[in-house]
Amino acid sequence: MNDRQLDYFVAISDAGSFRKAAETLHIAQPALTRQMKQLEQDFGVPLFFRSSKGVMLTEAGLLLLERARFLRRHREQTRADVAARGTVPSGRVGFGAPPSIADILFQPLAVSYLEKYTNVQLNFFEGVGRLHEWLFSGDIDLAILPNSRLLDSREYERVEFVAEPMYVIGAKGAFDAQDEMSAEKVVQLPLILTPAPSTVRGLIDRLVGQDTRQLRIVAETESARVQKNLVAAGLGFAILPHSAVYEDQRTGQLSTCRIANWNLHRVLAWRSDRPLTAAVSRMIEHTTQIMKRLDAQGAFG
């Protein structure tokens, strides 16, 4: 096994076929096939399911893909760190957050960070259910997650921020300003939800249990903006954290009702078994500062 073979393997996985990967890599397909056969011989297990429609990865192949992506990113980052002697932040930082946090965090974070560290490329990702997966696989370096209980303390380091209240969101005038509602009553409403897997959807599924007939799902989307647009059109109710709706509360464009005893415990997390680059270390510091500033401004309730 060598770096070139791993790069070829990742390219085939991304392309879904040997032919397309060979075209992307500008090498002959027979040569690419020989390299993959050698890789499979080295490991002693098949890495691909081959068919007329292309290739899919075996269980061993999926594991290798995760490790190969991490090794490639680590190799690139090592090159950047050594070139900078590990003191000047450089290279890439991958950062994921749910849409409600991304909307208020990423812009001031990028401005603050890039003002000091001009040799770093920032890659921001919005997501809900896949943030933990991306963090585990090494596709991103940092993630803001909704629940510290999702993290195995042996694998992750974290900075805990705030317990953010959750709200059910209705069209203008749907709720009184001081209304509070139980989660059990919320699930009886026609809902516009984040699709599974997500923390919100997980709690709702536990509340309804096996009796899914009482759950009326109008639409599903990971976008908080789209959820609010659908709510404003009177199509149903959304369940969103305070950070996604506090501007709407101020302007009165939507009606909000706090859900009793339901908070998301926001944490910044990263893998403890992977060395922190100078760029990622500085990003943790900047993120902590700006999250504290947003909290002081009332963004999290």
Coordinates of N, CA, C and O in Angstrom, one line a residue, residues 146-262:
P146 N -25.2 19.4 19.1 CA -26.3 19.8 20.0 C -26.3 19.1 21.3 O -27.1 19.5 22.2
N147 N -25.5 18.1 21.5 CA -25.7 17.3 22.7 C -24.4 16.6 23.0 O -23.9 15.8 22.3
S148 N -23.7 17.0 24.2 CA -22.5 16.4 24.5 C -22.6 14.9 24.9 O -21.6 14.2 24.8
R149 N -23.8 14.4 25.1 CA -24.0 13.0 25.4 C -23.7 12.1 24.2 O -23.6 10.9 24.4
L150 N -23.7 12.7 23.0 CA -23.4 12.0 21.8 C -22.0 11.6 21.7 O -21.6 10.8 20.9
L151 N -21.1 12.2 22.5 CA -19.7 12.1 22.4 C -19.1 11.1 23.4 O -19.4 11.2 24.6
D152 N -18.2 10.3 22.9 CA -17.5 9.4 23.7 C -16.3 10.1 24.2 O -15.4 10.6 23.4
S153 N -16.2 10.3 25.5 CA -15.1 11.1 26.1 C -13.7 10.6 25.8 O -12.7 11.3 25.9
R154 N -13.6 9.3 25.4 CA -12.3 8.7 25.0 C -11.9 9.1 23.6 O -10.7 9.0 23.3
E155 N -12.8 9.6 22.8 CA -12.5 9.9 21.4 C -12.5 11.4 21.1 O -12.0 11.8 20.1
Y156 N -13.2 12.2 22.0 CA -13.4 13.6 21.6 C -13.0 14.5 22.8 O -13.2 14.2 23.9
E157 N -12.5 15.7 22.4 CA -12.3 16.8 23.3 C -13.4 17.8 23.0 O -14.0 17.8 21.9
R158 N -13.8 18.6 23.9 CA -14.9 19.5 23.7 C -14.8 20.8 24.6 O -14.1 20.8 25.6
V159 N -15.5 21.8 24.1 CA -15.7 23.0 24.9 C -17.2 23.2 25.0 O -17.9 23.2 23.9
E160 N -17.7 23.2 26.2 CA -19.2 23.3 26.4 C -19.6 24.8 26.4 O -18.9 25.6 27.1
F161 N -20.6 25.1 25.7 CA -21.1 26.5 25.6 C -22.3 26.8 26.4 O -22.3 27.1 27.6
V162 N -23.5 26.6 25.8 CA -24.7 27.0 26.4 C -25.8 25.9 26.3 O -25.7 25.0 25.5
A163 N -26.8 26.0 27.2 CA -28.0 25.2 27.1 C -29.1 26.1 26.4 O -29.6 27.1 27.0
E164 N -29.3 25.8 25.1 CA -30.2 26.7 24.3 C -31.6 26.2 24.3 O -31.9 25.0 23.9
P165 N -32.6 27.0 24.7 CA -34.0 26.6 24.7 C -34.5 26.3 23.3 O -34.1 27.0 22.3
M166 N -35.5 25.4 23.2 CA -36.2 25.1 22.0 C -37.5 25.7 21.9 O -38.2 25.9 22.9
Y167 N -38.0 26.1 20.7 CA -39.3 26.8 20.5 C -40.1 26.1 19.4 O -39.5 25.5 18.5
V168 N -41.4 26.1 19.5 CA -42.3 25.7 18.4 C -42.6 27.1 17.7 O -43.0 28.0 18.4
I169 N -42.5 27.1 16.4 CA -42.7 28.3 15.6 C -43.9 28.2 14.8 O -44.2 27.3 14.1
G170 N -44.8 29.3 14.9 CA -46.0 29.4 14.2 C -46.0 30.7 13.4 O -45.2 31.5 13.5
A171 N -47.0 30.8 12.5 CA -47.2 32.0 11.8 C -47.6 33.1 12.7 O -47.9 32.9 13.9
K172 N -47.4 34.3 12.2 CA -47.7 35.5 13.1 C -49.0 35.5 13.8 O -50.0 35.2 13.2
G173 N -49.0 35.6 15.1 CA -50.2 35.6 15.9 C -50.7 34.3 16.4 O -51.7 34.2 17.1
A174 N -49.9 33.2 16.1 CA -50.3 31.9 16.5 C -50.2 31.7 18.0 O -51.0 30.9 18.6
F175 N -49.3 32.4 18.7 CA -49.1 32.2 20.1 C -49.0 33.5 20.8 O -48.6 34.6 20.2
D176 N -49.4 33.5 22.1 CA -49.1 34.7 23.0 C -47.7 34.8 23.3 O -46.9 33.8 23.4
A177 N -47.2 36.0 23.7 CA -45.8 36.2 23.9 C -45.2 35.3 25.0 O -44.1 34.9 25.0
Q178 N -46.0 35.1 26.1 CA -45.5 34.3 27.2 C -45.9 32.8 27.2 O -45.8 32.1 28.2
D179 N -46.4 32.4 26.1 CA -46.8 31.0 26.0 C -45.7 30.0 26.2 O -44.5 30.2 25.8
E180 N -46.0 28.9 26.8 CA -45.1 27.7 26.9 C -45.9 26.5 26.7 O -47.1 26.4 27.1
M181 N -45.3 25.5 26.0 CA -46.0 24.3 25.6 C -45.2 23.1 25.9 O -43.9 23.1 25.8
S182 N -45.8 22.0 26.3 CA -45.1 20.8 26.6 C -44.7 20.1 25.2 O -45.4 20.3 24.2
A183 N -43.7 19.3 25.3 CA -43.3 18.6 24.1 C -44.4 17.6 23.6 O -44.6 17.4 22.4
E184 N -45.2 17.1 24.6 CA -46.2 16.1 24.2 C -47.3 16.8 23.4 O -47.9 16.2 22.5
K185 N -47.6 18.1 23.7 CA -48.6 18.8 22.9 C -48.0 19.3 21.5 O -48.8 19.3 20.5
V186 N -46.7 19.5 21.5 CA -46.1 19.9 20.2 C -46.3 18.9 19.2 O -46.5 19.2 18.0
V187 N -46.1 17.6 19.5 CA -46.1 16.5 18.5 C -47.5 16.3 18.0 O -47.7 15.6 17.0
Q188 N -48.5 17.0 18.5 CA -49.9 16.9 18.0 C -50.2 17.9 16.9 O -51.2 17.9 16.3
L189 N -49.2 18.8 16.7 CA -49.4 19.9 15.7 C -48.9 19.3 14.3 O -48.1 18.4 14.2
P190 N -49.4 19.9 13.2 CA -48.8 19.6 11.9 C -47.4 20.2 11.8 O -47.2 21.4 12.0
L191 N -46.4 19.4 11.6 CA -45.0 19.8 11.8 C -44.2 19.9 10.5 O -44.4 19.1 9.6
I192 N -43.3 20.8 10.5 CA -42.3 21.0 9.5 C -41.0 20.7 10.2 O -40.5 21.5 11.0
L193 N -40.3 19.6 9.9 CA -39.3 19.0 10.7 C -37.9 18.9 10.0 O -37.9 18.8 8.7
T194 N -36.9 18.8 10.8 CA -35.6 18.4 10.3 C -35.7 16.9 10.1 O -36.1 16.2 11.0
P195 N -35.2 16.3 9.0 CA -35.3 14.9 8.8 C -34.4 14.1 9.7 O -33.4 14.7 10.2
A196 N -34.7 12.9 9.9 CA -33.8 12.0 10.7 C -32.6 11.7 9.9 O -32.6 11.7 8.7
P197 N -31.4 11.5 10.6 CA -31.2 11.5 12.0 C -31.0 12.9 12.5 O -30.2 13.7 11.9
S198 N -31.6 13.3 13.6 CA -31.3 14.6 14.3 C -31.7 14.5 15.7 O -32.5 13.6 16.1
T199 N -31.2 15.4 16.5 CA -31.6 15.4 17.9 C -33.0 15.7 18.1 O -33.7 15.0 18.9
V200 N -33.6 16.7 17.4 CA -35.0 17.0 17.5 C -35.9 15.8 17.0 O -36.8 15.5 17.7
R201 N -35.5 15.3 15.9 CA -36.3 14.2 15.4 C -36.3 13.0 16.3 O -37.3 12.2 16.5
G202 N -35.1 12.7 16.9 CA -35.0 11.6 17.8 C -35.9 11.7 19.0 O -36.5 10.8 19.4
L203 N -36.0 12.9 19.6 CA -36.9 13.1 20.8 C -38.3 13.0 20.4 O -39.1 12.3 21.1
I204 N -38.7 13.5 19.2 CA -40.1 13.4 18.8 C -40.4 11.9 18.5 O -41.5 11.5 18.9
D205 N -39.5 11.2 17.9 CA -39.8 9.8 17.7 C -40.0 9.0 19.0 O -40.8 8.1 19.1
R206 N -39.2 9.4 20.0 CA -39.3 8.7 21.3 C -40.7 9.1 22.0 O -41.3 8.3 22.7
L207 N -41.1 10.3 21.8 CA -42.4 10.8 22.4 C -43.6 10.0 21.8 O -44.5 9.6 22.5
V208 N -43.6 9.8 20.5 CA -44.7 9.1 19.9 C -44.6 7.6 19.9 O -45.6 6.9 19.8
G209 N -43.4 7.1 20.1 CA -43.2 5.7 20.2 C -43.6 5.0 19.0 O -43.3 5.4 17.8
Q210 N -44.3 3.9 19.2 CA -44.8 3.1 18.0 C -46.0 3.7 17.3 O -46.3 3.4 16.2
D211 N -46.7 4.6 18.0 CA -47.9 5.1 17.4 C -47.6 6.4 16.6 O -47.8 7.5 17.0
T212 N -47.0 6.1 15.4 CA -46.7 7.2 14.5 C -47.9 7.9 13.8 O -47.7 8.9 13.2
R213 N -49.1 7.3 14.0 CA -50.2 7.9 13.4 C -50.5 9.3 13.9 O -51.1 10.1 13.2
Q214 N -50.2 9.6 15.2 CA -50.5 10.9 15.7 C -49.5 11.9 15.2 O -49.7 13.1 15.5
L215 N -48.4 11.5 14.5 CA -47.5 12.5 14.1 C -47.8 12.9 12.6 O -47.9 12.1 11.7
R216 N -48.1 14.2 12.5 CA -48.4 14.8 11.2 C -47.3 15.6 10.7 O -47.0 16.7 11.1
I217 N -46.5 15.1 9.7 CA -45.4 15.7 9.1 C -45.8 16.4 7.8 O -46.1 15.6 6.9
V218 N -45.7 17.7 7.7 CA -46.1 18.4 6.5 C -44.9 18.4 5.5 O -45.1 18.2 4.3
A219 N -43.7 18.7 6.0 CA -42.5 18.7 5.2 C -41.3 18.5 6.0 O -41.3 18.7 7.3
E220 N -40.2 18.1 5.4 CA -38.9 17.9 6.0 C -37.8 18.7 5.3 O -37.8 18.6 4.0
T221 N -37.0 19.4 6.0 CA -35.8 20.1 5.4 C -34.8 20.4 6.5 O -35.2 20.6 7.7
E222 N -33.5 20.3 6.2 CA -32.5 20.7 7.2 C -32.3 22.2 7.3 O -31.7 22.7 8.2
S223 N -32.9 22.9 6.3 CA -32.7 24.4 6.3 C -33.7 25.1 7.2 O -34.9 25.0 7.1
A224 N -33.1 25.8 8.2 CA -34.0 26.5 9.2 C -34.7 27.7 8.4 O -35.9 28.0 8.7
R225 N -34.1 28.2 7.4 CA -34.7 29.3 6.6 C -35.9 28.8 5.9 O -37.0 29.4 5.9
V226 N -35.8 27.6 5.3 CA -36.9 27.1 4.5 C -38.0 26.7 5.5 O -39.2 26.9 5.2
Q227 N -37.7 26.1 6.6 CA -38.7 25.8 7.6 C -39.5 27.1 8.0 O -40.7 27.0 8.1
K228 N -38.8 28.2 8.3 CA -39.5 29.4 8.7 C -40.3 30.0 7.5 O -41.4 30.5 7.8
N229 N -39.9 29.8 6.3 CA -40.7 30.3 5.2 C -42.0 29.5 5.0 O -43.0 30.1 4.8
L230 N -41.9 28.2 5.3 CA -43.1 27.4 5.2 C -44.0 27.7 6.3 O -45.3 27.7 6.2
V231 N -43.5 27.9 7.5 CA -44.3 28.3 8.7 C -45.0 29.7 8.4 O -46.2 29.8 8.6
A232 N -44.3 30.6 7.8 CA -44.9 31.9 7.5 C -46.0 31.8 6.5 O -47.0 32.6 6.6
A233 N -45.9 30.8 5.7 CA -47.0 30.6 4.7 C -48.2 29.9 5.3 O -49.2 29.6 4.6
G234 N -48.1 29.6 6.6 CA -49.3 28.9 7.3 C -49.4 27.4 7.0 O -50.4 26.8 7.3
L235 N -48.3 26.8 6.6 CA -48.4 25.4 6.3 C -48.2 24.4 7.5 O -48.4 23.2 7.4
G236 N -47.7 25.0 8.6 CA -47.5 24.1 9.7 C -46.6 24.8 10.8 O -46.4 26.0 10.7
F237 N -46.0 24.0 11.7 CA -45.2 24.5 12.8 C -43.9 23.9 12.7 O -43.7 22.7 12.4
A238 N -42.8 24.7 13.1 CA -41.5 24.1 13.1 C -41.0 24.1 14.5 O -41.5 24.8 15.4
I239 N -40.0 23.3 14.8 CA -39.3 23.2 16.1 C -37.8 23.6 15.9 O -37.1 22.9 15.2
L240 N -37.5 24.8 16.4 CA -36.2 25.3 16.2 C -35.6 25.9 17.5 O -36.3 26.3 18.4
P241 N -34.2 26.0 17.6 CA -33.6 26.5 18.8 C -33.7 28.1 18.8 O -34.0 28.7 17.7
H242 N -33.4 28.6 19.9 CA -33.5 30.1 20.1 C -32.7 30.9 19.1 O -33.1 31.9 18.5
S243 N -31.5 30.3 18.8 CA -30.6 31.0 17.8 C -31.2 31.2 16.5 O -30.8 32.1 15.7
A244 N -32.1 30.3 16.1 CA -32.7 30.4 14.8 C -33.9 31.3 14.7 O -34.3 31.7 13.6
V245 N -34.4 31.8 15.9 CA -35.7 32.5 15.8 C -35.6 33.8 16.6 O -36.6 34.6 16.6
Y246 N -34.5 34.1 17.3 CA -34.5 35.3 18.1 C -34.7 36.6 17.4 O -35.3 37.6 17.9
E247 N -34.2 36.7 16.1 CA -34.4 37.9 15.3 C -35.9 37.9 14.9 O -36.5 39.0 14.8
D248 N -36.5 36.8 14.7 CA -38.0 36.8 14.3 C -38.8 37.2 15.5 O -39.9 37.8 15.3
Q249 N -38.4 36.8 16.7 CA -39.1 37.3 17.9 C -39.0 38.8 18.0 O -40.0 39.4 18.4
R250 N -37.9 39.3 17.7 CA -37.7 40.8 17.9 C -38.5 41.5 16.8 O -39.1 42.6 17.2
T251 N -38.6 41.0 15.6 CA -39.3 41.7 14.5 C -40.8 41.4 14.5 O -41.6 42.1 13.9
G252 N -41.2 40.3 15.2 CA -42.6 39.9 15.2 C -43.1 39.2 13.9 O -44.3 39.1 13.7
Q253 N -42.1 38.8 13.1 CA -42.5 38.2 11.8 C -43.1 36.8 12.0 O -44.0 36.4 11.2
L254 N -42.7 36.1 13.0 CA -43.2 34.8 13.3 C -43.6 34.8 14.8 O -43.2 35.6 15.6
S255 N -44.4 33.8 15.2 CA -44.9 33.6 16.5 C -44.1 32.5 17.2 O -44.0 31.4 16.5
T256 N -43.6 32.7 18.4 CA -42.8 31.6 19.0 C -43.4 31.2 20.4 O -44.0 32.0 21.1
C257 N -43.2 30.0 20.7 CA -43.7 29.4 22.0 C -42.6 28.5 22.5 O -42.3 27.5 21.9
R258 N -42.1 28.8 23.7 CA -41.0 28.0 24.3 C -41.6 26.6 24.6 O -42.7 26.4 25.1
I259 N -40.8 25.6 24.3 CA -41.1 24.2 24.7 C -40.5 23.9 26.1 O -39.3 24.1 26.3
A260 N -41.4 23.5 27.0 CA -41.0 23.3 28.4 C -39.9 22.2 28.5 O -40.1 21.1 27.9
N261 N -38.9 22.5 29.3 CA -37.9 21.5 29.7 C -37.2 20.9 28.5 O -36.9 19.7 28.5
W262 N -37.0 21.7 27.5 CA -36.2 21.1 26.3 C -35.1 22.1 25.9 O -35.4 23.2 25.5

